[in-house]
């Protein structure tokens, strides 16, 4: 079996080289049969990679401990779902997942475009295949997943494997890596189309139209992956809450930021024919950052809580990145003429410039994150001394950036295209500003003095009002014209222009998430050593340790504190934080117990038994206000993205004048 | 052209502000990587700067004392041992245990101990248990404590 798997990878490697060469040569020499055979090779690569992946998964599921990969990451006691998740539990397996996803995406792209873009497709295939060659090289030669334990040569056969790292045995963790990978790998498709249109000088914005939906879905996967990681970090201990500015977390955030910028600025190209070079740079940067993120995670260049084994992968990734960046930069410079803007900026007070600022700020943020992440590497290269920057640096730069972006989220939709007059702005901003001030003053009156929290909550109110106003004005117009109730009119309005109103829902999700982030300004915590029956007080909560139980099962032994929770004298039930020690790895883990509510989470950790007094437990208590809003906001964001993907009932240009025009007309200056 | 001049001015203002924020952020939070032996040789004046020091947790040295956690780390192949006191608020990572590679951020104290405000830990096997099923280390608190129930 493992021989077949290894052979499949090797053959896929050869066929990927063939697909790359045949597409390029076929396109340049105008040989249709070569192009077609290249396309068939792409399908074959998928079959082979699926075979390899299938064999690895089968070996994991059937606990075939002859394989080094299976022995190191799986054991008999593990539930089936984690045996499956062990596919991406280690270096070799996750690189195979990358490769397999890439081949799957290539096939999907090829199938959906099999009769379209005959000029562009060979180059799209060339880009996809080139990346496939790179990953197949890693799978076949650098990190092969099908190595068999050298039993007999100083190594004993293993009766049971080591098991997946206990930290990874968590539902969110089982799906977090594949989600992120769907994001990481997915951005290669818009990049491939952008690059192909650059080479073939496609007229119009064909590549954007084709890949808009793809970019959006990929972005949604990337968002989901990041959020699942945050949710996992929150529920599994020791990673500094849901976000710790760890290099590998940053690595996943970087392409997300540039992709967000891209999703905004492509609108400028679609509507105005502006920012063509910029969009090309953004989508390329997004793809490179995806590769770069994989490189950071896999190579161990920067010290991170995630760092996998130090490996020789780094130089391979750097080699691939240099080639990709070099070729893309060369092509963009060569095609500057073709990328010329069709319109000019007319006013600083215009929708166009709000898009530019949005992009500028997002880019600044991603640059700051990149800079902070690579700071130790840079200082070592320049000064010979390794210096790192911590969370305060990232917060100091990114909190103002985040707040400014939040402001733009509210301002953008209120300004007209081309230019806005002060009068129209005054009219548009009246109510949002009133709500901003009311919120800030109301909070100050209730004793909130944290400056960033005040600004953030104020801006959240501001943006919410603008979004509600947009929905209200549009749907009221429809409800009057078509004699329908407001709620139905709102659905109708959204259906007529799903991109615009789905976009607003995404913004609403972001606002709710900001409320959640801002809650961190009011976190409370305490650590206490308590005996049975003793109490801990924090905020309005009173906690009493009832008992400590222990027991074991084949996978781990556990010890659990049972803690009764009361608030204002009213009983709220029991929380049971737990400590586990996994049998095969002897790794202890904490299972925190969380009482989740929209206004605040009560979060308990059973740190350990006391060493000085074996009858006392050390309990850590945290109150995280509003943290649930982050997850709620994410669901809203996802819902908004789905709405964006539904085709609009009315063509966009029509919708803009007929429906949205109800409001835009007011904001536009009279000529 | 006037539009572009205005626009440039705004861009410069924004980028300038961010650069200033970044520079002050770096100054506030920059932390030097030092080995244990380098740390012990720091001249008195420099001992107050923020340092990140890495070493292996000496087996059996982890002791809890209410909110604080005491432990010792040692550099591979070096005799020096560093006493660390963790005073941070975050719960310690699950991977932090005997023999784990721990990364402590903090400042050196006058008595030669190290006060850490944050701890990151890597499993000795870097998330991948050693092949052969050999237990890598004892759990944080040794044997199972007596039951209280």
Tab-separated table of C-alpha atoms in Angstrom, chain B:
chain	number	residue	atom	x	y	z
B	1	UNK	CA	-3.423	68.294	-9.443
B	2	UNK	CA	-4.798	70.004	-6.352
B	3	UNK	CA	-6.726	66.840	-5.517
B	4	UNK	CA	-3.600	64.744	-5.708
B	5	UNK	CA	-1.679	67.215	-3.521
B	6	UNK	CA	-4.390	67.022	-0.866
B	7	UNK	CA	-4.443	63.284	-1.149
B	8	UNK	CA	-0.669	63.013	-0.827
B	9	UNK	CA	-0.768	65.219	2.265
B	10	UNK	CA	-3.361	62.956	3.896
B	11	UNK	CA	-1.437	59.824	3.015
B	12	UNK	CA	1.777	61.267	4.429
B	13	UNK	CA	-0.043	62.260	7.629
B	14	UNK	CA	-1.525	58.779	8.071
B	15	UNK	CA	1.657	56.903	7.271
B	16	UNK	CA	3.650	59.273	9.497
B	17	UNK	CA	1.319	58.702	12.444
B	18	UNK	CA	1.493	54.952	12.001
B	19	UNK	CA	5.276	55.014	11.699
B	20	UNK	CA	5.456	57.037	14.917
B	21	UNK	CA	3.135	54.588	16.673
B	22	UNK	CA	5.196	51.671	15.407
B	23	UNK	CA	8.489	53.220	16.507
B	24	UNK	CA	7.213	53.939	20.007
B	25	UNK	CA	5.607	50.484	20.135
B	26	UNK	CA	8.947	48.900	19.321
B	27	UNK	CA	10.718	50.922	22.002
B	28	UNK	CA	8.137	49.948	24.591
B	29	UNK	CA	8.089	46.266	23.923
B	30	UNK	CA	11.419	45.344	22.385
B	31	UNK	CA	12.886	42.335	24.093
B	32	UNK	CA	16.425	41.054	23.644
B	33	UNK	CA	17.110	37.385	23.096
B	34	UNK	CA	19.775	36.258	25.557
B	35	UNK	CA	21.102	32.902	26.554
B	36	UNK	CA	21.367	32.118	30.256
B	37	UNK	CA	25.142	32.612	30.248
B	38	UNK	CA	24.841	35.928	28.386
B	39	UNK	CA	22.216	37.033	30.874
B	40	UNK	CA	24.494	36.298	33.818
B	41	UNK	CA	27.237	38.415	32.250
B	42	UNK	CA	25.097	41.504	31.622
B	43	UNK	CA	26.577	44.649	33.191
B	44	UNK	CA	24.451	46.124	35.998
B	45	UNK	CA	23.080	49.013	33.946
B	46	UNK	CA	21.778	46.752	31.219
B	47	UNK	CA	20.100	44.302	33.550
B	48	UNK	CA	16.917	46.377	33.591
B	49	UNK	CA	16.037	45.830	29.937
B	50	UNK	CA	13.427	43.344	28.803
B	51	UNK	CA	14.908	40.008	27.902
B	52	UNK	CA	13.679	36.760	26.406
B	53	UNK	CA	15.591	33.777	27.660
B	54	UNK	CA	15.179	30.170	26.585
B	55	UNK	CA	16.127	26.978	28.360
B	56	UNK	CA	14.974	23.521	29.329
B	57	UNK	CA	12.868	23.204	32.456
B	58	UNK	CA	14.846	21.386	35.159
B	59	UNK	CA	12.837	18.267	36.098
B	60	UNK	CA	11.077	18.630	39.425
B	61	UNK	CA	11.808	22.346	39.715
B	62	UNK	CA	8.308	23.644	38.994
B	63	UNK	CA	6.723	24.876	42.233
B	64	UNK	CA	3.495	26.806	42.594
B	65	UNK	CA	3.126	29.402	45.281
B	66	UNK	CA	-0.351	30.902	45.034
B	67	UNK	CA	-0.320	33.186	42.010
B	68	UNK	CA	3.368	32.732	41.352
B	69	UNK	CA	5.155	29.833	39.758
B	70	UNK	CA	8.831	29.142	40.472
B	71	UNK	CA	10.968	27.007	38.226
B	72	UNK	CA	14.500	26.618	36.921
B	73	UNK	CA	15.784	26.466	33.401
B	74	UNK	CA	19.085	25.250	32.087
B	75	UNK	CA	20.859	25.681	28.765
B	76	UNK	CA	21.846	22.499	26.952
B	77	UNK	CA	25.475	21.638	27.654
B	78	UNK	CA	25.937	24.598	30.044
B	79	UNK	CA	26.243	24.411	33.807
B	80	UNK	CA	24.362	27.624	34.687
B	81	UNK	CA	20.866	27.334	36.087
B	82	UNK	CA	18.472	30.268	36.082
B	83	UNK	CA	15.795	30.642	38.757
B	84	UNK	CA	12.615	32.000	37.194
B	85	UNK	CA	9.566	33.420	38.939
B	86	UNK	CA	6.465	33.704	36.753
B	87	UNK	CA	4.085	36.457	37.824
B	88	UNK	CA	1.959	36.820	34.683
B	89	UNK	CA	-1.805	36.518	34.560
B	90	UNK	CA	-2.197	34.098	31.678
B	91	UNK	CA	-2.545	30.456	32.565
B	92	UNK	CA	0.617	28.524	31.831
B	93	UNK	CA	0.613	26.599	28.576
B	94	UNK	CA	-0.143	22.900	28.818
B	95	UNK	CA	3.131	22.136	27.117
B	96	UNK	CA	5.007	23.746	30.013
B	97	UNK	CA	6.387	20.856	32.077
B	98	UNK	CA	9.601	19.091	33.062
B	99	UNK	CA	12.233	19.046	30.295
B	100	UNK	CA	10.089	21.256	28.053
B	101	UNK	CA	11.811	24.073	26.241
B	102	UNK	CA	10.489	27.232	27.881
B	103	UNK	CA	10.725	30.784	26.623
B	104	UNK	CA	10.474	33.378	29.411
B	105	UNK	CA	10.003	37.123	28.801
B	106	UNK	CA	10.865	39.439	31.635
B	107	UNK	CA	13.622	41.159	33.579
B	108	UNK	CA	16.609	40.061	35.598
B	109	UNK	CA	16.322	40.927	39.302
B	110	UNK	CA	19.060	42.232	41.592
B	111	UNK	CA	19.266	38.859	43.372
B	112	UNK	CA	20.076	37.073	40.107
B	113	UNK	CA	16.632	35.530	39.654
B	114	UNK	CA	14.514	36.223	36.595
B	115	UNK	CA	11.035	37.668	36.855
B	116	UNK	CA	8.948	36.543	33.882
B	117	UNK	CA	5.700	38.138	32.771
B	118	UNK	CA	5.001	35.641	30.028
B	119	UNK	CA	5.976	32.056	29.347
B	120	UNK	CA	5.764	30.158	26.102
B	121	UNK	CA	6.657	26.504	26.031
B	122	UNK	CA	7.469	23.987	23.402
B	123	UNK	CA	7.023	20.331	23.903
B	124	UNK	CA	10.430	18.563	23.840
B	125	UNK	CA	9.256	16.851	20.701
B	126	UNK	CA	7.817	20.039	19.170
B	127	UNK	CA	4.257	18.757	19.113
B	128	UNK	CA	5.256	15.413	17.806
B	129	UNK	CA	5.768	12.738	20.406
B	130	UNK	CA	8.979	10.755	20.016
B	131	UNK	CA	8.641	7.593	17.923
B	132	UNK	CA	8.764	4.393	19.891
B	133	UNK	CA	6.156	5.422	22.410
B	134	UNK	CA	8.632	6.374	25.117
B	135	UNK	CA	7.016	8.817	27.530
B	136	UNK	CA	8.917	12.072	27.121
B	137	UNK	CA	8.585	13.345	30.663
B	138	UNK	CA	6.635	13.163	33.856
B	139	UNK	CA	3.481	15.260	34.122
B	140	UNK	CA	3.591	18.678	35.760
B	141	UNK	CA	2.866	17.551	39.293
B	142	UNK	CA	4.349	14.106	39.306
B	143	UNK	CA	2.097	11.306	40.440
B	144	UNK	CA	-1.625	11.715	40.774
B	145	UNK	CA	-2.385	13.708	43.910
B	146	UNK	CA	-4.598	12.167	46.578
B	147	UNK	CA	-8.270	12.477	45.928
B	148	UNK	CA	-10.150	15.088	47.922
B	149	UNK	CA	-13.581	13.687	47.437
